[in-house]
Amino acid sequence: MIYLVAAIAGMAGFLFGFDEGVIAGALAALRHQFGIDPVMEGVVTSAVPFGALFGSLVAGRIAESLGRRRSLLIAGGLFVIGAVLASLATGAIVLALARLVLGFAIGIAAIVAPLYISENAPAEKRGMLVSVYQLAITLGILGAYLVGYIFSESWRIMFVLGAIPGLALAVGIFTMSDTPRWLASKGLLAEARAAIAKVRGIAPTSPEVESELVAIQRAAEGPVEKASWSDLLGPTVRPALIVGVGLFILQQLSGINAVIYFAPTVFKESGFDSHSTQLLATAGIGVVNVLMTFVGMSLIDRIGRRPLLFIGFIGTALSLGMIAIGAATDLPWLDVVSIISLVIYIGAFAASIGPLPWVMMSEIFPLKVRALGMSVASVANWGMNFLVVFSFPTLVTSLGLSGVFGIYAVACLIGIAFTWFYAPETSGASLEEIEEHLKSGKPFRSLGKGKTSAVPPAGPALAARKS
Ligand code: BGC
């Protein structure tokens, strides 16, 4: 049953990736049909992260008041409505509005789905189950790229296909109960008992159900101090806030979504003339993104956060620099170098600066301000995602591909310095040790110094990607 929970919430991750990636294959046909200029192209594309920014702002509140299940049901419905509306669009404005709806759904799902998994999962399986969600995002991007390749001329089909996983999410979550934690918090104890029994596959009267319910209630009874903005900005938490927000700003400024949303355009500018070759190469990018996410997941606990961040930022800075040089010159062999560099770039991103900001944001904030800190970091993620995607078409027109990728390369160089000066090594430290270190007033980056090798952390890695 717990795998069904993960599968349904994973569907939300798949939709996140699908609706991000689908625009890549559709843009050429849209330019042709609606004659959109670079600014309008930026509006249509960035409507998704812009909508997600608002979705993520309301997600916490509706997940509390309506529950996790109903929030995901709403998101599923919006995914279907947005997909159908996008497929029927009569012009760029309607399409942008439809994508705004899809973005709003993503913003909700990106917070509530991992929450739904982590509140249902037994502690020992939580990290693994929540990382299913991260993987689902990359699978969604790949799915969208394949759809773009197969239906390269029919953008309406590409968009409407997003309604299928949307419907699957809505129907799937409809058959499930809410999380025991939310039900108990609303005083619905009989329902909470039934939910625990259902998800663990045991009888509601069994002692395990009762003891889990008691544990949930005890945790909820603890001192519930409300976190405030001054806690977040105070000297103890500020270093964590800088790392959480800073890593997301740099993750987005590395230009990942310029590639994810505009990959065929990037291939075109790099010298691939046939549209179907551009789309096939794009699907290749999707495959590398999925495979390297597995590599990242296996390295995070083994080599540690800081080394992996260095590898990621150095790899992306070098490969972006090569792409910039390739795009600036006419030498044909440099086109090949650019393509290889693009693959290295995606690989370095997917194994490192893709998952790491999510993992670290779930670890670094003290318990009291965790939810607040994580939502501020999420807003930084969507806000910068929007800025990069919105500005890309206009920047390419004014600076050329080499100029834009040059800027992203500089951001990755800054990422190396940022990691050096600010990033702590959280691998092998329990969440309580991290909190204690922050309270001690020692520089945050000195956490984990003196450890010879990274051991798996006591805290769930990707587990608390709740907000
Ligand atoms: C980023 C997304 C990006 C995705 C690509 C995530 O970690 O936050 O913005 O589209 O990786 O796989």
Short mmCIF file of C-alpha atoms and ligand atoms in Angstrom, two decimals:
data_model
loop_
_atom_site.label_atom_id
_atom_site.label_comp_id
_atom_site.label_asym_id
_atom_site.label_seq_id
_atom_site.Cartn_x
_atom_site.Cartn_y
_atom_site.Cartn_z
CA MET A 1 0.00 0.00 0.00
CA ILE A 2 2.81 2.39 0.86
CA TYR A 3 4.18 1.89 -2.65
CA LEU A 4 0.80 2.94 -4.00
CA VAL A 5 1.11 6.11 -1.92
CA ALA A 6 4.55 6.75 -3.43
CA ALA A 7 3.30 5.94 -6.94
CA ILE A 8 0.41 8.37 -6.68
CA ALA A 9 2.51 11.16 -5.24
CA GLY A 10 5.23 10.28 -7.78
CA MET A 11 2.62 10.98 -10.44
CA ALA A 12 2.62 14.57 -9.16
CA GLY A 13 6.40 14.69 -9.70
CA PHE A 14 5.95 13.27 -13.19
CA LEU A 15 3.43 16.03 -13.98
CA PHE A 16 5.87 18.65 -12.60
CA GLY A 17 8.52 17.45 -15.08
CA PHE A 18 6.08 16.88 -17.94
CA ASP A 19 4.61 20.37 -17.84
CA GLU A 20 8.08 21.91 -17.52
CA GLY A 21 9.49 19.91 -20.43
CA VAL A 22 6.57 19.81 -22.87
CA ILE A 23 7.12 23.38 -24.07
CA ALA A 24 10.53 22.36 -25.47
CA GLY A 25 9.01 20.24 -28.25
CA ALA A 26 6.03 22.54 -28.82
CA LEU A 27 7.83 25.87 -29.29
CA ALA A 28 8.79 25.48 -32.96
CA ALA A 29 5.20 24.73 -34.00
CA LEU A 30 3.89 27.53 -31.75
CA ARG A 31 6.26 30.07 -33.27
CA HIS A 32 5.06 28.97 -36.70
CA GLN A 33 1.35 29.09 -35.87
CA PHE A 34 1.10 32.16 -33.64
CA GLY A 35 4.13 34.12 -34.91
CA ILE A 36 5.17 34.90 -31.31
CA ASP A 37 8.12 37.23 -30.65
CA PRO A 38 10.87 36.46 -28.10
CA VAL A 39 9.11 38.40 -25.32
CA MET A 40 5.84 36.49 -25.82
CA GLU A 41 7.85 33.26 -26.02
CA GLY A 42 9.30 34.14 -22.62
CA VAL A 43 5.79 34.85 -21.27
CA VAL A 44 4.29 31.55 -22.54
CA THR A 45 7.23 29.51 -21.25
CA SER A 46 7.74 31.18 -17.89
CA ALA A 47 4.00 31.13 -17.09
CA VAL A 48 4.64 27.70 -15.49
CA PRO A 49 7.27 28.80 -12.90
CA PHE A 50 5.32 32.04 -12.37
CA GLY A 51 2.13 30.09 -11.56
CA ALA A 52 4.17 27.71 -9.40
CA LEU A 53 5.43 30.64 -7.35
CA PHE A 54 1.82 31.40 -6.35
CA GLY A 55 0.93 27.73 -5.95
CA SER A 56 3.82 27.28 -3.51
CA LEU A 57 2.69 30.32 -1.52
CA VAL A 58 -0.81 28.89 -0.88
CA ALA A 59 0.12 25.19 -0.72
CA GLY A 60 1.02 25.12 2.99
CA ARG A 61 -2.18 26.83 3.98
CA ILE A 62 -4.53 24.62 1.94
CA ALA A 63 -2.65 21.47 2.96
CA GLU A 64 -3.33 22.45 6.59
CA SER A 65 -6.96 23.50 6.23
CA LEU A 66 -8.30 21.13 3.55
CA GLY A 67 -5.85 18.29 4.07
CA ARG A 68 -3.13 16.71 1.93
CA ARG A 69 -5.54 14.49 -0.01
CA ARG A 70 -7.96 17.24 -1.02
CA SER A 71 -5.05 19.55 -1.96
CA LEU A 72 -3.67 16.88 -4.30
CA LEU A 73 -7.16 16.30 -5.67
CA ILE A 74 -7.39 20.02 -6.47
CA ALA A 75 -3.93 19.93 -8.08
CA GLY A 76 -4.95 16.85 -10.16
CA GLY A 77 -8.09 18.65 -11.35
CA LEU A 78 -6.06 21.75 -12.25
CA PHE A 79 -3.55 19.60 -14.17
CA VAL A 80 -6.42 18.23 -16.29
CA ILE A 81 -8.08 21.64 -16.81
CA GLY A 82 -4.74 23.29 -17.67
CA ALA A 83 -3.78 20.54 -20.14
CA VAL A 84 -7.12 20.64 -21.96
CA LEU A 85 -7.16 24.46 -22.02
CA ALA A 86 -3.59 24.57 -23.39
CA SER A 87 -4.47 22.09 -26.14
CA LEU A 88 -7.45 24.22 -27.22
CA ALA A 89 -5.60 27.56 -27.09
CA THR A 90 -6.49 29.94 -29.89
CA GLY A 91 -3.59 32.28 -29.24
CA ALA A 92 -0.47 32.83 -27.16
CA ILE A 93 -2.34 34.64 -24.35
CA VAL A 94 -4.78 31.76 -23.77
CA LEU A 95 -1.84 29.36 -23.84
CA ALA A 96 0.02 31.46 -21.27
CA LEU A 97 -3.09 31.44 -19.03
CA ALA A 98 -3.44 27.67 -19.36
CA ARG A 99 0.22 27.27 -18.42
CA LEU A 100 -0.31 29.59 -15.47
CA VAL A 101 -2.98 27.13 -14.22
CA LEU A 102 -0.57 24.21 -14.77
CA GLY A 103 2.17 26.09 -12.91
CA PHE A 104 -0.18 26.78 -10.00
CA ALA A 105 -0.93 23.03 -9.83
CA ILE A 106 2.80 22.25 -9.89
CA GLY A 107 3.44 24.73 -7.07
CA ILE A 108 0.86 22.96 -4.90
CA ALA A 109 1.92 19.44 -5.85
CA ALA A 110 5.64 20.18 -5.37
CA ILE A 111 4.98 20.85 -1.68
CA VAL A 112 2.04 18.57 -0.85
CA ALA A 113 3.14 15.39 -2.68
CA PRO A 114 6.44 14.91 -0.79
CA LEU A 115 4.57 15.84 2.40
CA TYR A 116 1.93 13.21 1.62
CA ILE A 117 4.62 10.56 1.13
CA SER A 118 6.71 11.47 4.16
CA GLU A 119 3.69 11.58 6.49
CA ASN A 120 2.53 8.18 5.31
CA ALA A 121 5.89 6.42 5.07
CA PRO A 122 7.52 4.48 7.89
CA ALA A 123 10.67 6.33 9.04
CA GLU A 124 13.12 3.79 7.67
CA LYS A 125 11.74 4.02 4.13
CA ARG A 126 11.05 7.75 4.05
CA GLY A 127 14.25 8.92 2.33
CA MET A 128 13.97 6.34 -0.40
CA LEU A 129 10.29 6.97 -0.97
CA VAL A 130 10.63 10.74 -1.15
CA SER A 131 13.52 10.47 -3.58
CA VAL A 132 11.11 8.64 -5.86
CA TYR A 133 9.51 12.04 -6.23
CA GLN A 134 12.75 13.72 -7.45
CA LEU A 135 13.27 10.89 -9.92
CA ALA A 136 9.68 11.25 -11.13
CA ILE A 137 10.38 14.88 -12.08
CA THR A 138 13.20 13.83 -14.41
CA LEU A 139 11.05 11.00 -15.81
CA GLY A 140 8.30 13.56 -16.51
CA ILE A 141 10.76 15.75 -18.40
CA LEU A 142 11.88 12.71 -20.43
CA GLY A 143 8.24 11.73 -21.09
CA ALA A 144 7.52 15.24 -22.40
CA TYR A 145 10.59 15.12 -24.65
CA LEU A 146 9.53 11.77 -26.12
CA VAL A 147 6.01 13.07 -26.73
CA GLY A 148 7.60 16.12 -28.40
CA TYR A 149 9.64 13.85 -30.66
CA ILE A 150 6.74 11.57 -31.60
CA PHE A 151 4.16 14.33 -32.19
CA SER A 152 6.60 16.95 -33.40
CA GLU A 153 4.05 18.75 -35.58
CA SER A 154 1.01 18.60 -33.28
CA TRP A 155 1.55 20.74 -30.23
CA ARG A 156 -2.14 20.35 -29.26
CA ILE A 157 -1.64 16.58 -28.82
CA MET A 158 1.51 17.18 -26.76
CA PHE A 159 -0.36 19.41 -24.31
CA VAL A 160 -3.54 17.32 -24.05
CA LEU A 161 -1.52 14.20 -23.19
CA GLY A 162 -0.64 15.90 -19.89
CA ALA A 163 -4.30 15.40 -18.93
CA ILE A 164 -3.77 11.61 -18.63
CA PRO A 165 -1.32 11.65 -15.68
CA GLY A 166 -3.41 14.52 -14.24
CA LEU A 167 -6.48 12.30 -14.33
CA ALA A 168 -4.49 9.37 -12.91
CA LEU A 169 -3.38 11.58 -10.01
CA ALA A 170 -6.93 12.77 -9.32
CA VAL A 171 -8.50 9.30 -9.51
CA GLY A 172 -5.65 7.68 -7.58
CA ILE A 173 -5.71 10.17 -4.71
CA PHE A 174 -9.52 10.04 -4.64
CA THR A 175 -9.34 6.37 -3.64
CA MET A 176 -6.81 7.04 -0.85
CA SER A 177 -7.28 8.47 2.63
CA ASP A 178 -5.58 11.53 4.02
CA THR A 179 -2.43 11.09 6.10
CA PRO A 180 -2.84 9.80 9.67
CA ARG A 181 -0.99 12.89 10.91
CA TRP A 182 -3.41 15.35 9.30
CA LEU A 183 -6.49 13.34 10.33
CA ALA A 184 -5.26 13.16 13.92
CA SER A 185 -4.50 16.88 13.94
CA LYS A 186 -8.16 17.49 13.08
CA GLY A 187 -9.34 15.17 15.85
CA LEU A 188 -10.55 12.52 13.37
CA LEU A 189 -9.08 9.64 15.37
CA ALA A 190 -11.18 6.80 13.93
CA GLU A 191 -10.24 7.92 10.41
CA ALA A 192 -6.57 8.25 11.43
CA ARG A 193 -6.63 4.70 12.81
CA ALA A 194 -8.18 3.39 9.59
CA ALA A 195 -5.60 5.29 7.51
CA ILE A 196 -2.66 3.80 9.43
CA ALA A 197 -4.15 0.31 9.09
CA LYS A 198 -4.78 0.74 5.38
CA VAL A 199 -1.33 2.03 4.52
CA ARG A 200 0.47 -0.62 6.66
CA GLY A 201 -1.85 -3.39 5.49
CA ILE A 202 -2.84 -4.42 9.05
CA ALA A 203 -6.10 -4.56 11.04
CA PRO A 204 -7.30 -1.26 12.60
CA THR A 205 -7.54 -3.01 15.96
CA SER A 206 -3.92 -4.19 15.98
CA PRO A 207 -1.58 -2.80 18.69
CA GLU A 208 0.85 -1.35 16.08
CA VAL A 209 -1.89 0.96 14.83
CA GLU A 210 -2.61 2.18 18.34
CA SER A 211 1.06 2.79 19.21
CA GLU A 212 1.65 4.72 15.97
CA LEU A 213 -1.40 6.86 16.65
CA VAL A 214 -0.20 7.56 20.18
CA ALA A 215 3.24 8.58 18.84
CA ILE A 216 1.64 10.93 16.33
CA GLN A 217 -0.54 12.50 19.00
CA ARG A 218 2.38 12.87 21.40
CA ALA A 219 4.49 14.62 18.74
CA ALA A 220 1.60 16.96 18.01
CA GLU A 221 1.15 17.76 21.70
CA GLY A 222 4.74 18.99 22.08
CA PRO A 223 5.40 22.68 22.58
CA VAL A 224 4.13 24.22 19.37
CA GLU A 225 6.00 27.48 19.22
CA LYS A 226 5.10 29.38 16.11
CA ALA A 227 8.12 30.33 14.05
CA SER A 228 8.43 33.96 13.08
CA TRP A 229 10.35 35.91 10.46
CA SER A 230 12.67 37.29 13.12
CA ASP A 231 13.67 33.71 14.03
CA LEU A 232 14.57 33.11 10.42
CA LEU A 233 16.61 36.29 10.07
CA GLY A 234 18.26 36.11 13.51
CA PRO A 235 21.97 35.30 13.88
CA THR A 236 21.40 31.59 14.63
CA VAL A 237 19.34 30.67 11.59
CA ARG A 238 20.70 33.25 9.13
CA PRO A 239 23.62 31.04 7.98
CA ALA A 240 21.14 28.27 7.12
CA LEU A 241 18.91 30.73 5.29
CA ILE A 242 21.87 31.97 3.24
CA VAL A 243 22.76 28.39 2.27
CA GLY A 244 19.17 27.32 1.51
CA VAL A 245 18.27 30.38 -0.56
CA GLY A 246 21.77 30.81 -2.05
CA LEU A 247 21.96 27.25 -3.36
CA PHE A 248 18.58 27.59 -5.08
CA ILE A 249 19.50 30.93 -6.64
CA LEU A 250 22.72 29.40 -7.98
CA GLN A 251 20.95 26.19 -9.07
CA GLN A 252 18.61 28.25 -11.23
CA LEU A 253 21.28 30.72 -12.43
CA SER A 254 23.27 27.74 -13.70
CA GLY A 255 20.74 27.99 -16.53
CA ILE A 256 19.30 24.48 -16.15
CA ASN A 257 15.82 25.48 -17.17
CA ALA A 258 17.03 27.44 -20.19
CA VAL A 259 18.13 23.97 -21.36
CA ILE A 260 15.15 21.99 -20.00
CA TYR A 261 12.55 24.34 -21.53
CA PHE A 262 14.44 25.36 -24.67
CA ALA A 263 16.66 22.35 -25.50
CA PRO A 264 15.66 22.07 -29.20
CA THR A 265 16.30 25.81 -29.63
CA VAL A 266 19.73 25.39 -28.04
CA PHE A 267 20.48 22.49 -30.42
CA LYS A 268 19.29 24.59 -33.36
CA GLU A 269 21.56 27.47 -32.37
CA SER A 270 24.40 24.96 -31.97
CA GLY A 271 24.11 23.94 -35.62
CA PHE A 272 21.55 21.06 -35.74
CA ASP A 273 19.46 21.95 -38.79
CA SER A 274 16.79 19.22 -38.87
CA HIS A 275 13.95 19.73 -36.41
CA SER A 276 13.53 16.01 -35.77
CA THR A 277 17.25 15.68 -34.99
CA GLN A 278 16.90 18.59 -32.55
CA LEU A 279 14.02 16.76 -30.83
CA LEU A 280 15.87 13.44 -30.75
CA ALA A 281 18.92 15.11 -29.20
CA THR A 282 16.57 16.71 -26.67
CA ALA A 283 15.22 13.28 -25.72
CA GLY A 284 18.86 12.22 -25.25
CA ILE A 285 19.26 15.08 -22.76
CA GLY A 286 16.18 13.75 -20.92
CA VAL A 287 17.74 10.28 -20.67
CA VAL A 288 21.05 11.63 -19.32
CA ASN A 289 19.09 13.70 -16.78
CA VAL A 290 17.30 10.59 -15.46
CA LEU A 291 20.38 8.34 -15.38
CA MET A 292 22.62 10.89 -13.69
CA THR A 293 19.97 11.54 -11.04
CA PHE A 294 20.48 7.90 -9.96
CA VAL A 295 24.25 8.51 -9.82
CA GLY A 296 23.72 11.62 -7.69
CA MET A 297 21.40 9.77 -5.32
CA SER A 298 24.02 7.09 -4.77
CA LEU A 299 26.86 9.60 -4.22
CA ILE A 300 25.18 12.12 -1.92
CA ASP A 301 25.67 10.16 1.28
CA ARG A 302 28.89 8.45 0.22
CA ILE A 303 31.18 11.32 -0.82
CA GLY A 304 29.36 14.09 1.05
CA ARG A 305 27.60 17.29 0.12
CA ARG A 306 30.53 19.68 -0.25
CA PRO A 307 32.66 17.50 -2.58
CA LEU A 308 29.61 16.75 -4.70
CA LEU A 309 28.72 20.46 -4.89
CA PHE A 310 32.28 21.28 -6.00
CA ILE A 311 32.14 18.57 -8.67
CA GLY A 312 28.77 19.90 -9.87
CA PHE A 313 29.72 23.57 -10.04
CA ILE A 314 33.15 22.89 -11.60
CA GLY A 315 31.59 20.49 -14.17
CA THR A 316 28.81 22.90 -15.12
CA ALA A 317 31.14 25.96 -15.24
CA LEU A 318 33.58 24.18 -17.58
CA SER A 319 30.92 22.70 -19.84
CA LEU A 320 28.97 25.97 -20.04
CA GLY A 321 32.21 27.78 -20.90
CA MET A 322 32.84 25.29 -23.73
CA ILE A 323 29.30 25.72 -25.06
CA ALA A 324 29.74 29.51 -24.98
CA ILE A 325 33.01 29.26 -26.92
CA GLY A 326 31.43 26.78 -29.38
CA ALA A 327 28.48 29.08 -30.03
CA ALA A 328 30.73 32.10 -30.56
CA THR A 329 32.86 30.50 -33.28
CA ASP A 330 32.11 28.96 -36.66
CA LEU A 331 34.53 26.03 -36.48
CA PRO A 332 32.44 22.92 -37.27
CA TRP A 333 34.32 20.63 -34.86
CA LEU A 334 33.41 22.99 -32.06
CA ASP A 335 29.74 22.14 -32.67
CA VAL A 336 30.55 18.57 -31.68
CA VAL A 337 32.40 19.83 -28.61
CA SER A 338 29.33 21.93 -27.72
CA ILE A 339 27.03 18.94 -27.86
CA ILE A 340 29.38 16.81 -25.75
CA SER A 341 29.64 19.75 -23.34
CA LEU A 342 25.86 19.99 -23.11
CA VAL A 343 25.68 16.31 -22.13
CA ILE A 344 28.41 16.83 -19.50
CA TYR A 345 26.52 19.90 -18.25
CA ILE A 346 23.26 17.99 -17.78
CA GLY A 347 25.12 15.08 -16.18
CA ALA A 348 26.97 17.34 -13.73
CA PHE A 349 23.73 19.15 -12.89
CA ALA A 350 21.60 16.03 -12.43
CA ALA A 351 24.13 14.33 -10.16
CA SER A 352 24.81 17.36 -8.00
CA ILE A 353 23.25 20.81 -8.14
CA GLY A 354 19.91 19.30 -9.17
CA PRO A 355 19.19 17.24 -6.05
CA LEU A 356 21.56 18.86 -3.50
CA PRO A 357 19.69 22.11 -2.78
CA TRP A 358 16.53 20.05 -2.14
CA VAL A 359 18.38 17.63 0.12
CA MET A 360 20.20 20.33 2.05
CA MET A 361 17.17 22.54 2.51
CA SER A 362 15.50 19.64 4.30
CA GLU A 363 18.47 19.26 6.68
CA ILE A 364 19.85 22.65 7.59
CA PHE A 365 16.94 24.50 9.21
CA PRO A 366 16.34 24.01 12.94
CA LEU A 367 13.09 22.15 13.60
CA LYS A 368 11.20 25.22 14.78
CA VAL A 369 11.75 27.18 11.56
CA ARG A 370 12.02 24.21 9.18
CA ALA A 371 8.71 24.68 7.40
CA LEU A 372 9.14 28.44 7.13
CA GLY A 373 12.75 28.19 5.96
CA MET A 374 11.86 25.55 3.39
CA SER A 375 9.04 27.61 1.94
CA VAL A 376 11.28 30.68 1.62
CA ALA A 377 13.85 28.51 -0.19
CA SER A 378 11.10 27.11 -2.49
CA VAL A 379 9.98 30.62 -3.36
CA ALA A 380 13.62 31.50 -4.22
CA ASN A 381 13.69 28.45 -6.47
CA TRP A 382 10.52 29.31 -8.40
CA GLY A 383 11.28 33.04 -8.54
CA MET A 384 14.72 32.48 -10.10
CA ASN A 385 13.34 29.71 -12.34
CA PHE A 386 10.85 32.27 -13.65
CA LEU A 387 13.51 34.96 -14.17
CA VAL A 388 15.87 32.66 -16.09
CA VAL A 389 13.16 31.18 -18.32
CA PHE A 390 11.44 34.51 -18.97
CA SER A 391 14.65 36.30 -19.90
CA PHE A 392 16.22 33.53 -22.00
CA PRO A 393 14.57 34.20 -25.41
CA THR A 394 15.21 37.96 -25.14
CA LEU A 395 18.78 37.50 -23.90
CA VAL A 396 19.57 35.08 -26.74
CA THR A 397 18.32 37.67 -29.23
CA SER A 398 20.47 40.43 -27.75
CA LEU A 399 23.59 38.59 -26.49
CA GLY A 400 23.54 35.40 -28.55
CA LEU A 401 23.77 31.89 -27.10
CA SER A 402 27.44 32.37 -26.24
CA GLY A 403 26.74 35.48 -24.16
CA VAL A 404 23.90 33.87 -22.22
CA PHE A 405 25.77 30.63 -21.51
CA GLY A 406 28.77 32.75 -20.55
CA ILE A 407 26.62 34.39 -17.85
CA TYR A 408 25.44 30.98 -16.58
CA ALA A 409 29.10 29.81 -16.51
CA VAL A 410 29.99 32.80 -14.31
CA ALA A 411 27.11 31.90 -11.97
CA CYS A 412 28.60 28.40 -11.61
CA LEU A 413 32.02 29.88 -10.83
CA ILE A 414 30.32 31.91 -8.10
CA GLY A 415 28.79 28.59 -7.00
CA ILE A 416 32.28 27.18 -6.40
CA ALA A 417 33.17 30.17 -4.18
CA PHE A 418 29.79 29.99 -2.44
CA THR A 419 30.31 26.32 -1.62
CA TRP A 420 33.79 27.09 -0.28
CA PHE A 421 32.70 29.94 1.98
CA TYR A 422 29.20 28.95 3.04
CA ALA A 423 28.17 25.31 2.45
CA PRO A 424 28.32 23.02 5.49
CA GLU A 425 29.04 19.29 5.27
CA THR A 426 25.80 17.83 6.57
CA SER A 427 26.60 14.27 5.57
CA GLY A 428 26.99 12.09 8.64
CA ALA A 429 25.54 14.72 11.00
CA SER A 430 22.18 14.16 12.62
CA LEU A 431 19.58 16.91 12.26
CA GLU A 432 20.09 17.69 15.97
CA GLU A 433 23.88 18.02 15.53
CA ILE A 434 23.33 20.45 12.66
CA GLU A 435 20.98 22.49 14.83
CA GLU A 436 23.45 22.48 17.72
CA HIS A 437 26.26 23.63 15.46
CA LEU A 438 24.16 26.58 14.28
CA LYS A 439 23.40 27.53 17.88
CA SER A 440 27.11 27.33 18.84
CA GLY A 441 27.82 30.37 16.65
CA LYS A 442 30.74 28.63 14.86
CA PRO A 443 30.93 29.24 11.09
CA PHE A 444 28.35 27.02 9.42
CA ARG A 445 30.85 25.74 6.87
CA SER A 446 33.03 24.29 9.62
CA LEU A 447 30.35 21.68 10.31
CA GLY A 448 31.68 18.23 9.51
CA LYS A 449 35.33 19.42 9.43
CA GLY A 450 37.71 16.82 10.73
CA LYS A 451 35.59 13.90 9.60
CA THR A 452 37.67 11.60 7.45
CA SER A 453 34.84 10.06 5.50
CA ALA A 454 31.20 10.75 5.06
CA VAL A 455 28.85 8.26 6.62
CA PRO A 456 25.15 8.08 5.91
CA PRO A 457 23.33 10.81 7.82
CA ALA A 458 20.97 10.03 10.62
CA GLY A 459 18.45 12.48 9.23
CA PRO A 460 16.44 11.64 6.16
CA ALA A 461 18.24 13.01 3.12
CA LEU A 462 15.63 13.76 0.53
CA ALA A 463 13.04 12.85 3.07
CA ALA A 464 11.85 16.17 4.24
CA ARG A 465 11.48 17.80 0.82
CA LYS A 466 8.26 19.02 2.23
CA SER A 467 8.10 22.58 1.36
C1 BGC B 1 15.22 21.98 -10.36
C2 BGC B 1 14.26 22.27 -11.49
C3 BGC B 1 14.75 21.61 -12.75
C4 BGC B 1 14.98 20.13 -12.53
C5 BGC B 1 15.62 19.49 -13.74
C6 BGC B 1 15.34 20.48 -10.20
O1 BGC B 1 16.22 20.17 -9.15
O2 BGC B 1 14.76 22.58 -9.16
O3 BGC B 1 14.13 23.65 -11.67
O4 BGC B 1 13.85 21.78 -13.81
O5 BGC B 1 15.83 19.92 -11.40
O6 BGC B 1 15.79 18.10 -13.58
#
